[in-house]
Amino acid sequence: MVREKSSPICLICRSDNMKPHFYPPNRFNNKMFYYFCCEDCRSVSIHPVPSRDDMNQIYGVNDHSYLKSVPEGKKIEFNFNYPRYNHRKIQIDLFNDHIPHIKGKSIVDYATGSGAYLAFAKSKGFECIGIEYNREFAGILREKTGLDILPIEDFEKKYYSGKFDVIHFGHILEHLENPKELLDWAKNYSHDNTAVIIDGHLENNFCISWFVIKIISKLKGKKYNEYAPQHITFTNYRSQLAFFENSGLKTIKYKVLEQSFPLPETIKPFSFSRLSRYLLSKFSIFISSFNPWWGNLFHYIGKFHFDKDECKT
Ligand SMILES: [Zn+2]
């Protein structure tokens, strides 16, 4: 087992005022990853941060096994017919709501994943570019979706002085060691009116389902979990908003929502255990509808502040 000597920092606000969190550690790639809560912003961060080698094992083509089910020579067909409390359904509904307020038609979707968001934007007449880290994965996605999806280096070469009307980060910040760096990167590709749309998890925020799941996990008293630590920060509604505003964004809209996941979205295939988890999710979503800050997802839209001497054309 590899031991890590450095001390934990908050990956959201960079404070070193950290206390061990009650989440059990995670054992992955012959290492233990621990969770610490920031005493300043109440976000939770992993420690140590996964190395390049860990990242290669967590991500890449193997992380997207659904691509293997698309037959050779065939393209992914998107029907956007997701269950109501699925995060993709929430993403595209909110994007649809924003369209009348968006100036221009170019969109960059960073870490585009399955391509569903980009395909939806394309269906609404947007000029779409997707970005993926892994060159092999970007190539497969391009082939399977017919969308213009580039590896990050190719994007930066091709559009080094490009400005876009929408930049979207969907469920990516919680995977990053330094999420602020990504927003600094986005500013380079933004003009005065670029809509920066960001959505993701709020994994340290209150909702009934989260509360029940954590209590059960505590009662089970597991010493550690064994899964790939994809999410390395867990925010709450307040720390997530503070992060955006401290990263130079001016908020247009900020919403807390709730998806069913990790509980089931439907009762099929039926079992009593599935039914009880499904009902818990429905109950939790119902209760959260009475409090705007309860839920497990955030949706943000903002614009960058530009100083007068900053180039923004
Ligand atoms: Zn913090």
PDB file of C-alpha atoms and ligand atoms in Angstrom:
ATOM      1  CA  MET A   1       0.000   0.000   0.000  1.00  0.00           C
ATOM      2  CA  VAL A   2       1.417   3.435  -1.013  1.00  0.00           C
ATOM      3  CA  ARG A   3       1.528   5.979   1.816  1.00  0.00           C
ATOM      4  CA  GLU A   4       0.956   9.701   1.227  1.00  0.00           C
ATOM      5  CA  LYS A   5       2.704  12.177   3.537  1.00  0.00           C
ATOM      6  CA  SER A   6       1.444  15.598   2.394  1.00  0.00           C
ATOM      7  CA  SER A   7      -1.503  17.213   4.191  1.00  0.00           C
ATOM      8  CA  PRO A   8      -4.991  17.645   2.714  1.00  0.00           C
ATOM      9  CA  ILE A   9      -6.254  20.925   1.258  1.00  0.00           C
ATOM     10  CA  CYS A  10      -9.723  21.994   0.180  1.00  0.00           C
ATOM     11  CA  LEU A  11      -9.793  21.662  -3.610  1.00  0.00           C
ATOM     12  CA  ILE A  12     -12.714  24.147  -3.714  1.00  0.00           C
ATOM     13  CA  CYS A  13     -11.458  27.119  -1.659  1.00  0.00           C
ATOM     14  CA  ARG A  14      -7.771  26.004  -1.252  1.00  0.00           C
ATOM     15  CA  SER A  15      -7.938  26.294   2.568  1.00  0.00           C
ATOM     16  CA  ASP A  16      -5.767  23.925   4.617  1.00  0.00           C
ATOM     17  CA  ASN A  17      -8.177  24.064   7.563  1.00  0.00           C
ATOM     18  CA  MET A  18      -9.292  20.446   7.098  1.00  0.00           C
ATOM     19  CA  LYS A  19     -10.793  17.854   9.433  1.00  0.00           C
ATOM     20  CA  PRO A  20     -11.333  14.126   8.703  1.00  0.00           C
ATOM     21  CA  HIS A  21     -14.817  13.490   7.319  1.00  0.00           C
ATOM     22  CA  PHE A  22     -17.055  10.586   8.284  1.00  0.00           C
ATOM     23  CA  TYR A  23     -17.131   9.101   4.755  1.00  0.00           C
ATOM     24  CA  PRO A  24     -15.220   5.823   4.798  1.00  0.00           C
ATOM     25  CA  PRO A  25     -12.021   5.884   2.740  1.00  0.00           C
ATOM     26  CA  ASN A  26     -11.802   4.349  -0.694  1.00  0.00           C
ATOM     27  CA  ARG A  27      -9.400   1.605  -1.671  1.00  0.00           C
ATOM     28  CA  PHE A  28      -8.407   1.823  -5.328  1.00  0.00           C
ATOM     29  CA  ASN A  29      -5.301   0.996  -7.377  1.00  0.00           C
ATOM     30  CA  ASN A  30      -3.536  -0.327  -4.267  1.00  0.00           C
ATOM     31  CA  LYS A  31      -3.967   2.988  -2.425  1.00  0.00           C
ATOM     32  CA  MET A  32      -6.258   4.382   0.255  1.00  0.00           C
ATOM     33  CA  PHE A  33      -8.037   7.658  -0.497  1.00  0.00           C
ATOM     34  CA  TYR A  34      -9.443   9.562   2.500  1.00  0.00           C
ATOM     35  CA  TYR A  35     -12.047  12.327   2.732  1.00  0.00           C
ATOM     36  CA  PHE A  36     -11.588  15.596   4.607  1.00  0.00           C
ATOM     37  CA  CYS A  37     -14.096  18.365   5.262  1.00  0.00           C
ATOM     38  CA  CYS A  38     -13.070  22.015   4.925  1.00  0.00           C
ATOM     39  CA  GLU A  39     -13.770  24.003   8.087  1.00  0.00           C
ATOM     40  CA  ASP A  40     -14.033  27.195   6.002  1.00  0.00           C
ATOM     41  CA  CYS A  41     -16.433  26.275   3.167  1.00  0.00           C
ATOM     42  CA  ARG A  42     -17.754  22.846   4.314  1.00  0.00           C
ATOM     43  CA  SER A  43     -16.853  21.120   1.033  1.00  0.00           C
ATOM     44  CA  VAL A  44     -15.306  17.675   1.198  1.00  0.00           C
ATOM     45  CA  SER A  45     -12.081  16.852  -0.687  1.00  0.00           C
ATOM     46  CA  ILE A  46     -10.235  13.626  -1.310  1.00  0.00           C
ATOM     47  CA  HIS A  47      -6.700  13.038  -0.070  1.00  0.00           C
ATOM     48  CA  PRO A  48      -4.382  12.155  -1.680  1.00  0.00           C
ATOM     49  CA  VAL A  49      -5.555  13.480  -5.044  1.00  0.00           C
ATOM     50  CA  PRO A  50      -5.531  10.612  -7.603  1.00  0.00           C
ATOM     51  CA  SER A  51      -2.267  10.526  -9.587  1.00  0.00           C
ATOM     52  CA  ARG A  52      -1.955  10.409 -13.384  1.00  0.00           C
ATOM     53  CA  ASP A  53      -1.718   6.621 -13.172  1.00  0.00           C
ATOM     54  CA  ASP A  54      -4.890   6.425 -11.041  1.00  0.00           C
ATOM     55  CA  MET A  55      -6.658   8.754 -13.507  1.00  0.00           C
ATOM     56  CA  ASN A  56      -5.715   6.559 -16.470  1.00  0.00           C
ATOM     57  CA  GLN A  57      -7.290   3.618 -14.673  1.00  0.00           C
ATOM     58  CA  ILE A  58     -10.426   5.568 -13.740  1.00  0.00           C
ATOM     59  CA  TYR A  59     -11.134   7.159 -17.134  1.00  0.00           C
ATOM     60  CA  GLY A  60     -10.779   6.533 -20.852  1.00  0.00           C
ATOM     61  CA  VAL A  61     -12.710   4.334 -23.214  1.00  0.00           C
ATOM     62  CA  ASN A  62     -13.303   1.646 -20.559  1.00  0.00           C
ATOM     63  CA  ASP A  63     -15.286   4.147 -18.497  1.00  0.00           C
ATOM     64  CA  HIS A  64     -17.799   4.417 -21.345  1.00  0.00           C
ATOM     65  CA  SER A  65     -18.761   0.814 -21.911  1.00  0.00           C
ATOM     66  CA  TYR A  66     -22.069   1.818 -23.593  1.00  0.00           C
ATOM     67  CA  LEU A  67     -20.029   2.703 -26.713  1.00  0.00           C
ATOM     68  CA  LYS A  68     -19.290  -1.003 -27.179  1.00  0.00           C
ATOM     69  CA  SER A  69     -23.014  -1.693 -27.588  1.00  0.00           C
ATOM     70  CA  VAL A  70     -23.182   0.558 -30.679  1.00  0.00           C
ATOM     71  CA  PRO A  71     -22.701  -1.762 -33.701  1.00  0.00           C
ATOM     72  CA  GLU A  72     -19.731  -1.237 -36.062  1.00  0.00           C
ATOM     73  CA  GLY A  73     -20.478   1.482 -38.625  1.00  0.00           C
ATOM     74  CA  LYS A  74     -23.637   2.618 -36.766  1.00  0.00           C
ATOM     75  CA  LYS A  75     -24.148   5.934 -34.984  1.00  0.00           C
ATOM     76  CA  ILE A  76     -25.574   6.598 -31.497  1.00  0.00           C
ATOM     77  CA  GLU A  77     -29.185   7.679 -31.823  1.00  0.00           C
ATOM     78  CA  PHE A  78     -30.259  10.262 -29.282  1.00  0.00           C
ATOM     79  CA  ASN A  79     -33.982  10.453 -28.516  1.00  0.00           C
ATOM     80  CA  PHE A  80     -33.664  12.679 -25.402  1.00  0.00           C
ATOM     81  CA  ASN A  81     -36.412  10.605 -23.860  1.00  0.00           C
ATOM     82  CA  TYR A  82     -35.028  10.432 -20.322  1.00  0.00           C
ATOM     83  CA  PRO A  83     -36.959   9.812 -17.086  1.00  0.00           C
ATOM     84  CA  ARG A  84     -38.108  13.037 -15.407  1.00  0.00           C
ATOM     85  CA  TYR A  85     -35.578  13.024 -12.555  1.00  0.00           C
ATOM     86  CA  ASN A  86     -32.598  11.938 -14.665  1.00  0.00           C
ATOM     87  CA  HIS A  87     -29.719  14.450 -14.722  1.00  0.00           C
ATOM     88  CA  ARG A  88     -29.650  14.538 -18.559  1.00  0.00           C
ATOM     89  CA  LYS A  89     -33.358  15.377 -18.664  1.00  0.00           C
ATOM     90  CA  ILE A  90     -32.744  18.194 -16.159  1.00  0.00           C
ATOM     91  CA  GLN A  91     -29.747  19.461 -18.190  1.00  0.00           C
ATOM     92  CA  ILE A  92     -31.525  19.636 -21.528  1.00  0.00           C
ATOM     93  CA  ASP A  93     -34.724  21.125 -20.083  1.00  0.00           C
ATOM     94  CA  LEU A  94     -32.722  23.935 -18.490  1.00  0.00           C
ATOM     95  CA  PHE A  95     -30.699  24.488 -21.658  1.00  0.00           C
ATOM     96  CA  ASN A  96     -33.957  24.763 -23.560  1.00  0.00           C
ATOM     97  CA  ASP A  97     -35.145  27.416 -21.079  1.00  0.00           C
ATOM     98  CA  HIS A  98     -31.953  29.440 -21.604  1.00  0.00           C
ATOM     99  CA  ILE A  99     -32.032  29.456 -25.423  1.00  0.00           C
ATOM    100  CA  PRO A 100     -34.054  32.699 -25.811  1.00  0.00           C
ATOM    101  CA  HIS A 101     -31.509  34.510 -23.603  1.00  0.00           C
ATOM    102  CA  ILE A 102     -28.387  33.215 -25.367  1.00  0.00           C
ATOM    103  CA  LYS A 103     -26.699  35.657 -27.754  1.00  0.00           C
ATOM    104  CA  GLY A 104     -25.253  33.720 -30.692  1.00  0.00           C
ATOM    105  CA  LYS A 105     -25.128  30.095 -31.757  1.00  0.00           C
ATOM    106  CA  SER A 106     -21.692  28.659 -31.015  1.00  0.00           C
ATOM    107  CA  ILE A 107     -21.287  26.214 -28.134  1.00  0.00           C
ATOM    108  CA  VAL A 108     -18.330  24.376 -26.642  1.00  0.00           C
ATOM    109  CA  ASP A 109     -19.152  21.383 -24.476  1.00  0.00           C
ATOM    110  CA  TYR A 110     -16.158  20.466 -22.334  1.00  0.00           C
ATOM    111  CA  ALA A 111     -15.899  16.788 -21.340  1.00  0.00           C
ATOM    112  CA  THR A 112     -18.770  15.992 -23.623  1.00  0.00           C
ATOM    113  CA  GLY A 113     -19.138  12.338 -22.533  1.00  0.00           C
ATOM    114  CA  SER A 114     -21.872  10.566 -24.457  1.00  0.00           C
ATOM    115  CA  GLY A 115     -22.441  13.651 -26.664  1.00  0.00           C
ATOM    116  CA  ALA A 116     -26.116  13.891 -25.631  1.00  0.00           C
ATOM    117  CA  TYR A 117     -25.962  17.551 -24.551  1.00  0.00           C
ATOM    118  CA  LEU A 118     -24.158  18.557 -27.732  1.00  0.00           C
ATOM    119  CA  ALA A 119     -26.538  16.557 -29.920  1.00  0.00           C
ATOM    120  CA  PHE A 120     -29.447  18.338 -28.237  1.00  0.00           C
ATOM    121  CA  ALA A 121     -27.834  21.756 -28.854  1.00  0.00           C
ATOM    122  CA  LYS A 122     -27.268  20.754 -32.483  1.00  0.00           C
ATOM    123  CA  SER A 123     -30.955  19.843 -32.825  1.00  0.00           C
ATOM    124  CA  LYS A 124     -31.709  23.413 -31.703  1.00  0.00           C
ATOM    125  CA  GLY A 125     -29.509  24.924 -34.453  1.00  0.00           C
ATOM    126  CA  PHE A 126     -26.291  25.508 -32.469  1.00  0.00           C
ATOM    127  CA  GLU A 127     -22.812  25.184 -34.014  1.00  0.00           C
ATOM    128  CA  CYS A 128     -21.309  22.578 -31.714  1.00  0.00           C
ATOM    129  CA  ILE A 129     -17.797  21.604 -30.675  1.00  0.00           C
ATOM    130  CA  GLY A 130     -17.100  18.971 -28.033  1.00  0.00           C
ATOM    131  CA  ILE A 131     -13.885  18.400 -26.110  1.00  0.00           C
ATOM    132  CA  GLU A 132     -12.589  15.216 -24.518  1.00  0.00           C
ATOM    133  CA  TYR A 133      -9.268  14.621 -22.746  1.00  0.00           C
ATOM    134  CA  ASN A 134      -8.473  11.215 -24.113  1.00  0.00           C
ATOM    135  CA  ARG A 135      -7.553  11.259 -27.822  1.00  0.00           C
ATOM    136  CA  GLU A 136      -8.740   7.702 -28.443  1.00  0.00           C
ATOM    137  CA  PHE A 137     -12.061   8.350 -26.709  1.00  0.00           C
ATOM    138  CA  ALA A 138     -12.580  11.637 -28.622  1.00  0.00           C
ATOM    139  CA  GLY A 139     -11.996   9.754 -31.897  1.00  0.00           C
ATOM    140  CA  ILE A 140     -14.473   6.991 -31.057  1.00  0.00           C
ATOM    141  CA  LEU A 141     -17.080   9.542 -29.945  1.00  0.00           C
ATOM    142  CA  ARG A 142     -16.611  11.561 -33.146  1.00  0.00           C
ATOM    143  CA  GLU A 143     -17.161   8.429 -35.200  1.00  0.00           C
ATOM    144  CA  LYS A 144     -20.146   7.169 -33.187  1.00  0.00           C
ATOM    145  CA  THR A 145     -21.975  10.486 -32.858  1.00  0.00           C
ATOM    146  CA  GLY A 146     -21.034  12.358 -36.059  1.00  0.00           C
ATOM    147  CA  LEU A 147     -20.376  15.388 -33.801  1.00  0.00           C
ATOM    148  CA  ASP A 148     -17.257  17.569 -33.957  1.00  0.00           C
ATOM    149  CA  ILE A 149     -15.508  16.250 -30.828  1.00  0.00           C
ATOM    150  CA  LEU A 150     -11.810  17.070 -30.448  1.00  0.00           C
ATOM    151  CA  PRO A 151      -9.082  16.115 -28.004  1.00  0.00           C
ATOM    152  CA  ILE A 152      -8.171  19.159 -25.889  1.00  0.00           C
ATOM    153  CA  GLU A 153      -4.772  19.820 -27.591  1.00  0.00           C
ATOM    154  CA  ASP A 154      -6.389  19.876 -31.050  1.00  0.00           C
ATOM    155  CA  PHE A 155      -9.104  22.236 -29.827  1.00  0.00           C
ATOM    156  CA  GLU A 156      -6.554  24.655 -28.344  1.00  0.00           C
ATOM    157  CA  LYS A 157      -4.496  24.638 -31.573  1.00  0.00           C
ATOM    158  CA  LYS A 158      -7.489  25.153 -33.842  1.00  0.00           C
ATOM    159  CA  TYR A 159      -9.326  27.768 -31.769  1.00  0.00           C
ATOM    160  CA  TYR A 160      -6.441  29.468 -29.904  1.00  0.00           C
ATOM    161  CA  SER A 161      -8.080  32.904 -30.280  1.00  0.00           C
ATOM    162  CA  GLY A 162     -11.687  31.664 -30.618  1.00  0.00           C
ATOM    163  CA  LYS A 163     -14.570  33.099 -28.576  1.00  0.00           C
ATOM    164  CA  PHE A 164     -17.788  31.146 -28.074  1.00  0.00           C
ATOM    165  CA  ASP A 165     -21.354  32.125 -27.170  1.00  0.00           C
ATOM    166  CA  VAL A 166     -21.926  29.223 -24.771  1.00  0.00           C
ATOM    167  CA  ILE A 167     -19.420  27.177 -22.790  1.00  0.00           C
ATOM    168  CA  HIS A 168     -20.873  24.178 -21.012  1.00  0.00           C
ATOM    169  CA  PHE A 169     -19.326  22.141 -18.219  1.00  0.00           C
ATOM    170  CA  GLY A 170     -21.596  19.231 -17.385  1.00  0.00           C
ATOM    171  CA  HIS A 171     -20.693  17.098 -14.369  1.00  0.00           C
ATOM    172  CA  ILE A 172     -16.961  17.731 -14.666  1.00  0.00           C
ATOM    173  CA  LEU A 173     -15.857  20.065 -11.832  1.00  0.00           C
ATOM    174  CA  GLU A 174     -16.256  17.382  -9.155  1.00  0.00           C
ATOM    175  CA  HIS A 175     -13.675  15.251 -10.997  1.00  0.00           C
ATOM    176  CA  LEU A 176     -10.907  17.883 -10.968  1.00  0.00           C
ATOM    177  CA  GLU A 177      -7.966  18.579  -8.680  1.00  0.00           C
ATOM    178  CA  ASN A 178      -8.113  22.298  -9.480  1.00  0.00           C
ATOM    179  CA  PRO A 179     -11.571  23.229 -10.814  1.00  0.00           C
ATOM    180  CA  LYS A 180     -10.691  26.960 -10.743  1.00  0.00           C
ATOM    181  CA  GLU A 181      -8.079  26.343 -13.483  1.00  0.00           C
ATOM    182  CA  LEU A 182     -10.844  25.129 -15.779  1.00  0.00           C
ATOM    183  CA  LEU A 183     -12.816  28.348 -15.308  1.00  0.00           C
ATOM    184  CA  ASP A 184      -9.650  30.400 -16.021  1.00  0.00           C
ATOM    185  CA  TRP A 185      -9.291  28.371 -19.221  1.00  0.00           C
ATOM    186  CA  ALA A 186     -12.935  29.101 -20.147  1.00  0.00           C
ATOM    187  CA  LYS A 187     -12.417  32.843 -19.693  1.00  0.00           C
ATOM    188  CA  ASN A 188      -9.880  32.779 -22.559  1.00  0.00           C
ATOM    189  CA  TYR A 189     -12.612  31.515 -24.884  1.00  0.00           C
ATOM    190  CA  SER A 190     -15.327  33.885 -23.639  1.00  0.00           C
ATOM    191  CA  HIS A 191     -16.561  37.265 -24.788  1.00  0.00           C
ATOM    192  CA  ASP A 192     -18.677  39.768 -22.806  1.00  0.00           C
ATOM    193  CA  ASN A 193     -21.884  37.854 -23.405  1.00  0.00           C
ATOM    194  CA  THR A 194     -20.716  34.255 -23.254  1.00  0.00           C
ATOM    195  CA  ALA A 195     -23.155  32.187 -21.217  1.00  0.00           C
ATOM    196  CA  VAL A 196     -21.155  29.850 -18.971  1.00  0.00           C
ATOM    197  CA  ILE A 197     -23.476  26.970 -18.099  1.00  0.00           C
ATOM    198  CA  ILE A 198     -22.318  24.563 -15.408  1.00  0.00           C
ATOM    199  CA  ASP A 199     -24.095  21.663 -13.816  1.00  0.00           C
ATOM    200  CA  GLY A 200     -23.040  18.928 -11.452  1.00  0.00           C
ATOM    201  CA  HIS A 201     -23.507  17.136  -8.169  1.00  0.00           C
ATOM    202  CA  LEU A 202     -23.953  18.623  -4.711  1.00  0.00           C
ATOM    203  CA  GLU A 203     -22.791  15.637  -2.745  1.00  0.00           C
ATOM    204  CA  ASN A 204     -22.445  17.346   0.603  1.00  0.00           C
ATOM    205  CA  ASN A 205     -25.820  19.094   0.480  1.00  0.00           C
ATOM    206  CA  PHE A 206     -28.943  18.184   2.382  1.00  0.00           C
ATOM    207  CA  CYS A 207     -31.753  16.090   0.948  1.00  0.00           C
ATOM    208  CA  ILE A 208     -33.703  13.255   2.589  1.00  0.00           C
ATOM    209  CA  SER A 209     -32.326  10.517   0.312  1.00  0.00           C
ATOM    210  CA  TRP A 210     -28.716  11.616   0.935  1.00  0.00           C
ATOM    211  CA  PHE A 211     -29.361  11.685   4.679  1.00  0.00           C
ATOM    212  CA  VAL A 212     -30.881   8.174   4.723  1.00  0.00           C
ATOM    213  CA  ILE A 213     -28.130   6.704   2.501  1.00  0.00           C
ATOM    214  CA  LYS A 214     -25.393   8.151   4.734  1.00  0.00           C
ATOM    215  CA  ILE A 215     -27.068   6.902   7.938  1.00  0.00           C
ATOM    216  CA  ILE A 216     -27.362   3.385   6.469  1.00  0.00           C
ATOM    217  CA  SER A 217     -23.760   3.438   5.309  1.00  0.00           C
ATOM    218  CA  LYS A 218     -22.651   4.572   8.796  1.00  0.00           C
ATOM    219  CA  LEU A 219     -24.706   1.800  10.442  1.00  0.00           C
ATOM    220  CA  LYS A 220     -23.078  -0.763   8.162  1.00  0.00           C
ATOM    221  CA  GLY A 221     -19.769   0.470   9.623  1.00  0.00           C
ATOM    222  CA  LYS A 222     -17.737  -0.325   6.511  1.00  0.00           C
ATOM    223  CA  LYS A 223     -14.027   0.304   7.037  1.00  0.00           C
ATOM    224  CA  TYR A 224     -13.583   1.303   3.391  1.00  0.00           C
ATOM    225  CA  ASN A 225     -15.277   1.232  -0.010  1.00  0.00           C
ATOM    226  CA  GLU A 226     -13.777  -0.228  -3.155  1.00  0.00           C
ATOM    227  CA  TYR A 227     -14.685   1.776  -6.238  1.00  0.00           C
ATOM    228  CA  ALA A 228     -12.911   4.199  -8.565  1.00  0.00           C
ATOM    229  CA  PRO A 229     -12.846   7.623  -6.843  1.00  0.00           C
ATOM    230  CA  GLN A 230     -14.224   9.593  -9.792  1.00  0.00           C
ATOM    231  CA  HIS A 231     -15.674  12.393  -7.682  1.00  0.00           C
ATOM    232  CA  ILE A 232     -12.941  14.031  -5.666  1.00  0.00           C
ATOM    233  CA  THR A 233     -14.874  17.010  -4.250  1.00  0.00           C
ATOM    234  CA  PHE A 234     -18.326  17.082  -2.624  1.00  0.00           C
ATOM    235  CA  THR A 235     -19.829  20.559  -2.340  1.00  0.00           C
ATOM    236  CA  ASN A 236     -22.949  22.057  -0.787  1.00  0.00           C
ATOM    237  CA  TYR A 237     -25.132  24.741  -2.365  1.00  0.00           C
ATOM    238  CA  ARG A 238     -23.308  27.549  -0.591  1.00  0.00           C
ATOM    239  CA  SER A 239     -19.709  26.447  -1.225  1.00  0.00           C
ATOM    240  CA  GLN A 240     -20.513  25.732  -4.896  1.00  0.00           C
ATOM    241  CA  LEU A 241     -21.929  29.220  -5.464  1.00  0.00           C
ATOM    242  CA  ALA A 242     -19.053  30.881  -3.563  1.00  0.00           C
ATOM    243  CA  PHE A 243     -16.635  28.942  -5.760  1.00  0.00           C
ATOM    244  CA  PHE A 244     -18.197  30.369  -8.940  1.00  0.00           C
ATOM    245  CA  GLU A 245     -18.271  33.919  -7.644  1.00  0.00           C
ATOM    246  CA  ASN A 246     -14.664  33.695  -6.394  1.00  0.00           C
ATOM    247  CA  SER A 247     -13.672  32.392  -9.853  1.00  0.00           C
ATOM    248  CA  GLY A 248     -14.730  35.630 -11.586  1.00  0.00           C
ATOM    249  CA  LEU A 249     -18.260  34.693 -12.641  1.00  0.00           C
ATOM    250  CA  LYS A 250     -21.281  36.948 -12.287  1.00  0.00           C
ATOM    251  CA  THR A 251     -24.344  34.800 -11.497  1.00  0.00           C
ATOM    252  CA  ILE A 252     -27.379  34.987 -13.759  1.00  0.00           C
ATOM    253  CA  LYS A 253     -29.191  31.993 -12.338  1.00  0.00           C
ATOM    254  CA  TYR A 254     -28.343  29.377  -9.706  1.00  0.00           C
ATOM    255  CA  LYS A 255     -30.673  26.516  -8.881  1.00  0.00           C
ATOM    256  CA  VAL A 256     -30.548  23.445  -6.663  1.00  0.00           C
ATOM    257  CA  LEU A 257     -32.362  20.402  -8.063  1.00  0.00           C
ATOM    258  CA  GLU A 258     -32.704  16.751  -7.228  1.00  0.00           C
ATOM    259  CA  GLN A 259     -32.169  13.677  -9.355  1.00  0.00           C
ATOM    260  CA  SER A 260     -33.170  10.134  -8.361  1.00  0.00           C
ATOM    261  CA  PHE A 261     -29.618   8.756  -8.718  1.00  0.00           C
ATOM    262  CA  PRO A 262     -28.085   6.878  -6.897  1.00  0.00           C
ATOM    263  CA  LEU A 263     -31.616   5.610  -6.186  1.00  0.00           C
ATOM    264  CA  PRO A 264     -33.593   4.028  -9.065  1.00  0.00           C
ATOM    265  CA  GLU A 265     -35.425   6.254 -11.579  1.00  0.00           C
ATOM    266  CA  THR A 266     -38.074   3.608 -12.316  1.00  0.00           C
ATOM    267  CA  ILE A 267     -39.520   0.571 -10.506  1.00  0.00           C
ATOM    268  CA  LYS A 268     -38.565  -1.810 -13.313  1.00  0.00           C
ATOM    269  CA  PRO A 269     -37.296  -4.506 -13.057  1.00  0.00           C
ATOM    270  CA  PHE A 270     -39.543  -4.847 -10.022  1.00  0.00           C
ATOM    271  CA  SER A 271     -38.380  -5.984  -6.616  1.00  0.00           C
ATOM    272  CA  PHE A 272     -39.486  -4.861  -3.147  1.00  0.00           C
ATOM    273  CA  SER A 273     -36.031  -3.508  -2.400  1.00  0.00           C
ATOM    274  CA  ARG A 274     -36.088  -1.492  -5.629  1.00  0.00           C
ATOM    275  CA  LEU A 275     -39.612  -0.260  -4.882  1.00  0.00           C
ATOM    276  CA  SER A 276     -38.574   0.983  -1.433  1.00  0.00           C
ATOM    277  CA  ARG A 277     -35.533   2.817  -2.849  1.00  0.00           C
ATOM    278  CA  TYR A 278     -37.653   4.279  -5.648  1.00  0.00           C
ATOM    279  CA  LEU A 279     -40.233   5.532  -3.102  1.00  0.00           C
ATOM    280  CA  LEU A 280     -37.475   7.008  -0.950  1.00  0.00           C
ATOM    281  CA  SER A 281     -36.224   8.961  -3.960  1.00  0.00           C
ATOM    282  CA  LYS A 282     -39.736  10.222  -4.793  1.00  0.00           C
ATOM    283  CA  PHE A 283     -40.367  11.218  -1.177  1.00  0.00           C
ATOM    284  CA  SER A 284     -37.034  13.016  -0.981  1.00  0.00           C
ATOM    285  CA  ILE A 285     -37.686  14.935  -4.226  1.00  0.00           C
ATOM    286  CA  PHE A 286     -41.151  15.899  -2.942  1.00  0.00           C
ATOM    287  CA  ILE A 287     -39.795  17.197   0.382  1.00  0.00           C
ATOM    288  CA  SER A 288     -36.956  19.104  -1.346  1.00  0.00           C
ATOM    289  CA  SER A 289     -39.518  20.880  -3.520  1.00  0.00           C
ATOM    290  CA  PHE A 290     -40.406  22.925  -0.383  1.00  0.00           C
ATOM    291  CA  ASN A 291     -36.854  24.171   0.161  1.00  0.00           C
ATOM    292  CA  PRO A 292     -34.933  25.793  -2.710  1.00  0.00           C
ATOM    293  CA  TRP A 293     -31.533  24.786  -1.232  1.00  0.00           C
ATOM    294  CA  TRP A 294     -32.231  21.082  -0.693  1.00  0.00           C
ATOM    295  CA  GLY A 295     -31.263  18.627  -3.401  1.00  0.00           C
ATOM    296  CA  ASN A 296     -28.295  16.805  -4.904  1.00  0.00           C
ATOM    297  CA  LEU A 297     -27.628  18.726  -8.150  1.00  0.00           C
ATOM    298  CA  PHE A 298     -26.837  22.327  -9.011  1.00  0.00           C
ATOM    299  CA  HIS A 299     -27.428  24.248 -12.184  1.00  0.00           C
ATOM    300  CA  TYR A 300     -25.568  27.497 -12.781  1.00  0.00           C
ATOM    301  CA  ILE A 301     -25.491  30.083 -15.527  1.00  0.00           C
ATOM    302  CA  GLY A 302     -23.213  33.106 -15.362  1.00  0.00           C
ATOM    303  CA  LYS A 303     -20.920  35.426 -17.295  1.00  0.00           C
ATOM    304  CA  PHE A 304     -17.327  36.390 -16.687  1.00  0.00           C
ATOM    305  CA  HIS A 305     -16.431  39.828 -15.373  1.00  0.00           C
ATOM    306  CA  PHE A 306     -13.919  41.483 -17.674  1.00  0.00           C
ATOM    307  CA  ASP A 307     -11.735  44.377 -16.511  1.00  0.00           C
ATOM    308  CA  LYS A 308     -11.667  47.274 -18.961  1.00  0.00           C
ATOM    309  CA  ASP A 309      -8.131  46.457 -20.123  1.00  0.00           C
ATOM    310  CA  GLU A 310      -8.857  42.744 -20.719  1.00  0.00           C
ATOM    311  CA  CYS A 311      -9.183  41.655 -24.331  1.00  0.00           C
ATOM    312  CA  LYS A 312     -12.690  40.330 -24.935  1.00  0.00           C
ATOM    313  CA  THR A 313     -13.461  40.655 -28.597  1.00  0.00           C
TER     314      THR A 313
HETATM  315 ZN    ZN B   1     -13.034  24.969   1.459  1.00  0.00          ZN
END
